[in-house]
Short mmCIF file of C-alpha atoms in Angstrom, two decimals:
data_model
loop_
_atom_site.label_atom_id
_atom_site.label_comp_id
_atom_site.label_asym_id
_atom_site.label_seq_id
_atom_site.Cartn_x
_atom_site.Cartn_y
_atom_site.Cartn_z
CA UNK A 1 0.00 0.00 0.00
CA UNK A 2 2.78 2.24 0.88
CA UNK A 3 4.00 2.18 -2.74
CA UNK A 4 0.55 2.55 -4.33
CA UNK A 5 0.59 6.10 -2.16
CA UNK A 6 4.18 6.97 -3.17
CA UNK A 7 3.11 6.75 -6.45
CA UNK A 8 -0.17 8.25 -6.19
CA UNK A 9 1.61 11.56 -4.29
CA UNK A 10 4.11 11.68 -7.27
CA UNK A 11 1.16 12.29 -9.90
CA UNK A 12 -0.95 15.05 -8.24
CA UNK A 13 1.74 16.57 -5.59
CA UNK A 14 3.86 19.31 -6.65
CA UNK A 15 7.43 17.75 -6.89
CA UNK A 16 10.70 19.28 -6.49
CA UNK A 17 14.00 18.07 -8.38
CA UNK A 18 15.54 14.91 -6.99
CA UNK A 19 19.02 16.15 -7.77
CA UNK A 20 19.09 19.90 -6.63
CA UNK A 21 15.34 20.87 -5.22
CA UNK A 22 13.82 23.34 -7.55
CA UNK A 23 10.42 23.39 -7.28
CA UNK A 24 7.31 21.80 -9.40
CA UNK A 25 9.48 19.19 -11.29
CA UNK A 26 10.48 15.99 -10.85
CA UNK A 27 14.29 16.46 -12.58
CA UNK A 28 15.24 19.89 -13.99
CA UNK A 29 17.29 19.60 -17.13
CA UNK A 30 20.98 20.43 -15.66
CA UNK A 31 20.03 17.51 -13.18
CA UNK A 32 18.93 15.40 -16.10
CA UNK A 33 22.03 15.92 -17.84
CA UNK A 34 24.11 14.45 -15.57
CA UNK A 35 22.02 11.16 -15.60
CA UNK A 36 22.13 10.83 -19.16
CA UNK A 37 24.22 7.95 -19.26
CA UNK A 38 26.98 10.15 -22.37
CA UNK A 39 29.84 9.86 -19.61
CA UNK A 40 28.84 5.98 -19.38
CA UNK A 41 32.04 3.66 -18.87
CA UNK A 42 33.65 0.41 -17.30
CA UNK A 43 34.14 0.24 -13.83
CA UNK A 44 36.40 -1.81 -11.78
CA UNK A 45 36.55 -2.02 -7.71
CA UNK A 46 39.83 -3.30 -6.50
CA UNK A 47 40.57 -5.03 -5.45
CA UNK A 48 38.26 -6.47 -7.94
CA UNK A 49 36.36 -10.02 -6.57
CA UNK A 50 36.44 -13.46 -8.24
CA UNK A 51 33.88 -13.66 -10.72
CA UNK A 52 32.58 -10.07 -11.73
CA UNK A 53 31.66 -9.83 -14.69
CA UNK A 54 32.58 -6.78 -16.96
CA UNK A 55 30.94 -4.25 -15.35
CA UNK A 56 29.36 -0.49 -16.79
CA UNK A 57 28.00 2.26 -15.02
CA UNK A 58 26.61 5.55 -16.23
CA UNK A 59 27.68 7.58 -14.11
CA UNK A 60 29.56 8.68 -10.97
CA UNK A 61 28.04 8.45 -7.65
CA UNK A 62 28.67 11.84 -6.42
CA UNK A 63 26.84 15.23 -6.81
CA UNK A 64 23.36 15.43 -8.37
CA UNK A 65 23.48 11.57 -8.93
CA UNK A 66 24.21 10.33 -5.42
CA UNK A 67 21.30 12.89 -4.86
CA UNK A 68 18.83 11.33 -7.02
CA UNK A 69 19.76 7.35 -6.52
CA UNK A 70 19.12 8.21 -2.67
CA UNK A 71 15.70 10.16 -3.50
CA UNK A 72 14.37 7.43 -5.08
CA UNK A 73 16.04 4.78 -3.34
CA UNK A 74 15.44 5.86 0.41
CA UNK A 75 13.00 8.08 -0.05
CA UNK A 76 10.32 7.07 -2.16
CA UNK A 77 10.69 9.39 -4.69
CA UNK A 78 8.87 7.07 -7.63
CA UNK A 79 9.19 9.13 -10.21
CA UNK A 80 12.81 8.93 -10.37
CA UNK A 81 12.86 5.78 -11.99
CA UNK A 82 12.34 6.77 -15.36
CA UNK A 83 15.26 9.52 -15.37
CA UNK A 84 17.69 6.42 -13.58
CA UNK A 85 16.21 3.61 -15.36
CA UNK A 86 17.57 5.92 -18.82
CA UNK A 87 20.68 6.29 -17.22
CA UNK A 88 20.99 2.43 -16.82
CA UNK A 89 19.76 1.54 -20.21
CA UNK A 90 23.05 3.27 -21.56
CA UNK A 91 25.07 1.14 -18.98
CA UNK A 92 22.99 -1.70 -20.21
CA UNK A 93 24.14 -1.13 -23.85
CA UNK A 94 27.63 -0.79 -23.02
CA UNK A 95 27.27 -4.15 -20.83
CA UNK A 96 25.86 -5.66 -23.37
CA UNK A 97 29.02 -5.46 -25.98
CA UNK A 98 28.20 -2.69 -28.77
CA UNK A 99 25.23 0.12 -27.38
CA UNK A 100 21.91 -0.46 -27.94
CA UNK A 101 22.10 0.62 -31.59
CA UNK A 102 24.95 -2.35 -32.19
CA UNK A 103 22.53 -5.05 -30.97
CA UNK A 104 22.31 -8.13 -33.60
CA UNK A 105 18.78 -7.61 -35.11
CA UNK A 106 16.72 -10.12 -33.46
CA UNK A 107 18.65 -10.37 -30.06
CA UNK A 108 17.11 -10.40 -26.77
CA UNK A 109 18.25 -9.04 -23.75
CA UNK A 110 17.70 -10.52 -20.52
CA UNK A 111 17.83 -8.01 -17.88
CA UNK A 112 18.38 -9.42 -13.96
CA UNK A 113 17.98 -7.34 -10.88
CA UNK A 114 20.00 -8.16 -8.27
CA UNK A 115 17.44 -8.40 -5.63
CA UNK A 116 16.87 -6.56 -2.28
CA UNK A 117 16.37 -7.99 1.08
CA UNK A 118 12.57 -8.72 1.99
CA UNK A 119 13.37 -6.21 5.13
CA UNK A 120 14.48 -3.44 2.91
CA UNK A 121 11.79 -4.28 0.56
CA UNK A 122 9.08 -3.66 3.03
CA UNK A 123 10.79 -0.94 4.72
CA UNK A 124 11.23 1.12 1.43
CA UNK A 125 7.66 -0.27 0.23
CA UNK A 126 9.29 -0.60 -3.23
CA UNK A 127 12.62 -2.82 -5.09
CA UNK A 128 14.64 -0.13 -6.12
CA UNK A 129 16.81 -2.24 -8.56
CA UNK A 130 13.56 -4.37 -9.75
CA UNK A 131 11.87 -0.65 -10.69
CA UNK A 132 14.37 0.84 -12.43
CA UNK A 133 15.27 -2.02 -14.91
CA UNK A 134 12.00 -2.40 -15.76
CA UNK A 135 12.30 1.40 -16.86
CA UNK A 136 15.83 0.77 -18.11
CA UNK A 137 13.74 -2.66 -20.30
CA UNK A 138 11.08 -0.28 -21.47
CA UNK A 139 13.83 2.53 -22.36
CA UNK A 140 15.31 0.02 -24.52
CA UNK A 141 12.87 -1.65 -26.42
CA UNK A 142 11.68 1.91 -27.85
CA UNK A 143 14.81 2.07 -29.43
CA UNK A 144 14.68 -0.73 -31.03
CA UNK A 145 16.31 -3.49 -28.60
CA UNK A 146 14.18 -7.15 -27.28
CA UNK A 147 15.07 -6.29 -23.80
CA UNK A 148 12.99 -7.81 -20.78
CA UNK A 149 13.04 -8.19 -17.19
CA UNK A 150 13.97 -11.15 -15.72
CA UNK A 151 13.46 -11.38 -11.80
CA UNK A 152 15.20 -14.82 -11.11
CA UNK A 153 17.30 -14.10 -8.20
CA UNK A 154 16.31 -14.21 -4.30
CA UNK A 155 18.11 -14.14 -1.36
CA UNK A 156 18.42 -17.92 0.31
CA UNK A 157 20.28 -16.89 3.56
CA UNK A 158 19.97 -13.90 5.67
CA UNK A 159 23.08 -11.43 5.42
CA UNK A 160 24.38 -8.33 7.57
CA UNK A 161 23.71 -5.35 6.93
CA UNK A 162 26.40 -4.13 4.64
CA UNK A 163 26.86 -0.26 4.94
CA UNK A 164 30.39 0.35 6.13
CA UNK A 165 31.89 -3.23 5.25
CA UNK A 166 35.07 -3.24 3.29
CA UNK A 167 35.62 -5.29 -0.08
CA UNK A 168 36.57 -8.48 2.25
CA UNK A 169 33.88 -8.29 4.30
CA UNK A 170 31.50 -8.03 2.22
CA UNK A 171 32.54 -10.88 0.22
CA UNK A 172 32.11 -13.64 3.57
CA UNK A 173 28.78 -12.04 4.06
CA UNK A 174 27.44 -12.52 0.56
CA UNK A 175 29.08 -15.70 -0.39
CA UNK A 176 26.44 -18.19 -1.24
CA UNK A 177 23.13 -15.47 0.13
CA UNK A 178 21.92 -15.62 -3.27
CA UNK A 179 19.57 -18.13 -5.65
CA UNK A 180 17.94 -19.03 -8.10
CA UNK A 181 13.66 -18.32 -6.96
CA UNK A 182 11.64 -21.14 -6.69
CA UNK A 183 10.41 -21.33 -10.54
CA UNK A 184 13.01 -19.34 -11.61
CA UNK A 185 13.47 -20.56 -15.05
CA UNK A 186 13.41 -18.53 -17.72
CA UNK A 187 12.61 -19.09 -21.13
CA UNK A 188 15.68 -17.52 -23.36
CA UNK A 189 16.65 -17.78 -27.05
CA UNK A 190 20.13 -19.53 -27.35
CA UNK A 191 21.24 -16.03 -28.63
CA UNK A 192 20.01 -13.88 -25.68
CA UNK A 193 22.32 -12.10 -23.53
CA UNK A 194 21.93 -11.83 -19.82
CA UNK A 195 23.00 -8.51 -18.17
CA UNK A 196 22.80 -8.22 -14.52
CA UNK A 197 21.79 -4.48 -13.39
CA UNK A 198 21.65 -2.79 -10.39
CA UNK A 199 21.59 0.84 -8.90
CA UNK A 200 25.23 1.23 -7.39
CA UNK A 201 28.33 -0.69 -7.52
CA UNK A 202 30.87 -0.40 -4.46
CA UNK A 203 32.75 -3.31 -3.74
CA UNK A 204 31.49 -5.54 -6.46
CA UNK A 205 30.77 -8.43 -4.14
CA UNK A 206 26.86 -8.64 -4.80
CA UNK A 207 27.38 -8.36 -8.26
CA UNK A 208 29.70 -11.25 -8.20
CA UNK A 209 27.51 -13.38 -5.99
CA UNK A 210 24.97 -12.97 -8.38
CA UNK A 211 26.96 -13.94 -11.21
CA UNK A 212 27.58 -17.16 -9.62
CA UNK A 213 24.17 -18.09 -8.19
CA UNK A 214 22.84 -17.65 -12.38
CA UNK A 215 25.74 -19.58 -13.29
CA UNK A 216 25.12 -22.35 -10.55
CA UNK A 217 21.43 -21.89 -11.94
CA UNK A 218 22.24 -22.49 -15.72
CA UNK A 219 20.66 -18.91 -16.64
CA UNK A 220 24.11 -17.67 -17.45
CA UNK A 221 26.49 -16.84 -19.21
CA UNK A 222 26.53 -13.48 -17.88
CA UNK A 223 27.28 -10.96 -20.81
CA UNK A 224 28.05 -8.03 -18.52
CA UNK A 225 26.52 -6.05 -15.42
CA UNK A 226 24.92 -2.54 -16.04
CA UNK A 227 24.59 0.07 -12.69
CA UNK A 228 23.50 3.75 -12.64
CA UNK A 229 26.17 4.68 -10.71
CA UNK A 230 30.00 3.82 -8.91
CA UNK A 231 32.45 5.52 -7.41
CA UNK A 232 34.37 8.24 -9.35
CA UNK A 233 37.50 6.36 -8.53
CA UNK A 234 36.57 3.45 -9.99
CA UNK A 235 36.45 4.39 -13.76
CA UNK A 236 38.76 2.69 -15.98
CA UNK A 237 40.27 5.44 -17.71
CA UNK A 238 43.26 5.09 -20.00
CA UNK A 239 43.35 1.35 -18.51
CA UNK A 240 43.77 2.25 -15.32
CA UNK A 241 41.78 2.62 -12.28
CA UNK A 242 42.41 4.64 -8.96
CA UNK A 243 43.82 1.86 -6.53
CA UNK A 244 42.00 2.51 -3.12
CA UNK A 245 39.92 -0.26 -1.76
CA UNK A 246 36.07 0.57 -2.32
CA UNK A 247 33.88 0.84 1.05
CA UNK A 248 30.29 1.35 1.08
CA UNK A 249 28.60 4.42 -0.97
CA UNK A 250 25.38 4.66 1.42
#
């Protein structure tokens, strides 16, 4: 009920900008910009855990767009998912080997949130990751690209919270939390490529646990993982990344 409201208020409530507060709109433009996904590159944590797959992001989480993931992440701010879900469609391209508009005619992608804890589900009232692929999905297929949402993935074991865990930590307390759900097939063309997405990348441990649990569960191979947003220090540029060892970004 609590996210039926959110996204009732969001339609008829005056709304302020997620990234820098001016009134009566949801994202101004110079706040859009910055989530447009034309800075989009690889990331890599380091140190970087066994498993990760390639990983793109669209932008870094700093500024307007630590602003805006947080809005709508923490604070039920709904309509945010389009403007992030665009952002991670341009990840999603990258992830996926050649941009959207380099997609083999005919070839699906398979989009998989990594998923949430029930607790922060219900405390949020919404899956932050789950909501903005399925923008990120519908992003892509108007431009052309068979993209879907796939939500195979569930949690099998309780874990810690992780805010304020280093890279090793983070790694014992994920290793083995995630599966495949009860059901979980998933009906896929032998050409379709499975991208993993979520909303932030830190450490890179929960995208690497859930590169293993679809491997373990014969969905994979994993293509690539797509995020809105990672540390500034963590862009590859000129083949190089900035070596510090990544710690939580909330």
């Amino acid at each position: 009920m609590r996210g039926w409201w959110q996204e009732l208020a969001g339609l008829v409530l005056p709304a302020a900008c997620g990234g820098c507060g001016v009134a009566r709109v949801v994202l101004c433009a110079g706040c859009a910009q910055a989530l447009s996904g034309a800075a989009a590159g690889r990331v890599s944590p380091f140190p970087r855990p066994a498993g990760l797959p390639a990983v793109y992001a669209a932008a870094a989480y700093e500024g307007v767009v630590r602003e805006v993931v947080l809005e709508h992440k923490e604070r039920g701010a709904l309509p945010l998912a389009g403007p992030l879900g665009a952002a991670l469609a341009a990840a999603v391209g990258r992830a996926a080997g050649a941009g959207a508009a380099g997609v083999a005619a005919g070839q699906e992608l398979l989009l998989v949130p990594v998923p949430s804890a029930p607790r922060q589900v219900r405390a949020r009232g919404h899956d932050p990751a789950r909501r903005i692929a399925l923008a990120a999905a519908g992003r892509l297929r108007r431009a052309g690209v068979r993209a879907r949402v796939a939500c195979v993935l569930r949690q099998v074991r309780p874990v810690a919270d992780q805010a304020g865990l280093g890279a090793r930590e983070r790694r014992e307390n994920l290793a083995g939390a995630l599966g495949l759900r009860h059901g979980g097939a998933v009906e896929r063309t032998a050409a379709a490529r499975v991208v993993l997405v979520d909303d932030l990348i830190t450490t890179g441990a929960t995208l690497a646990e859930a590169a293993r649990a679809l491997r373990a569960g014969s969905i994979g191979p994993v293509a690539g993982a797509a995020v809105v947003a990672a540390p500034a220090g963590s862009f590859i540029r000129n083949g190089s990344t900035t070596r510090t060892e990544q710690r939580s970004c909330e």
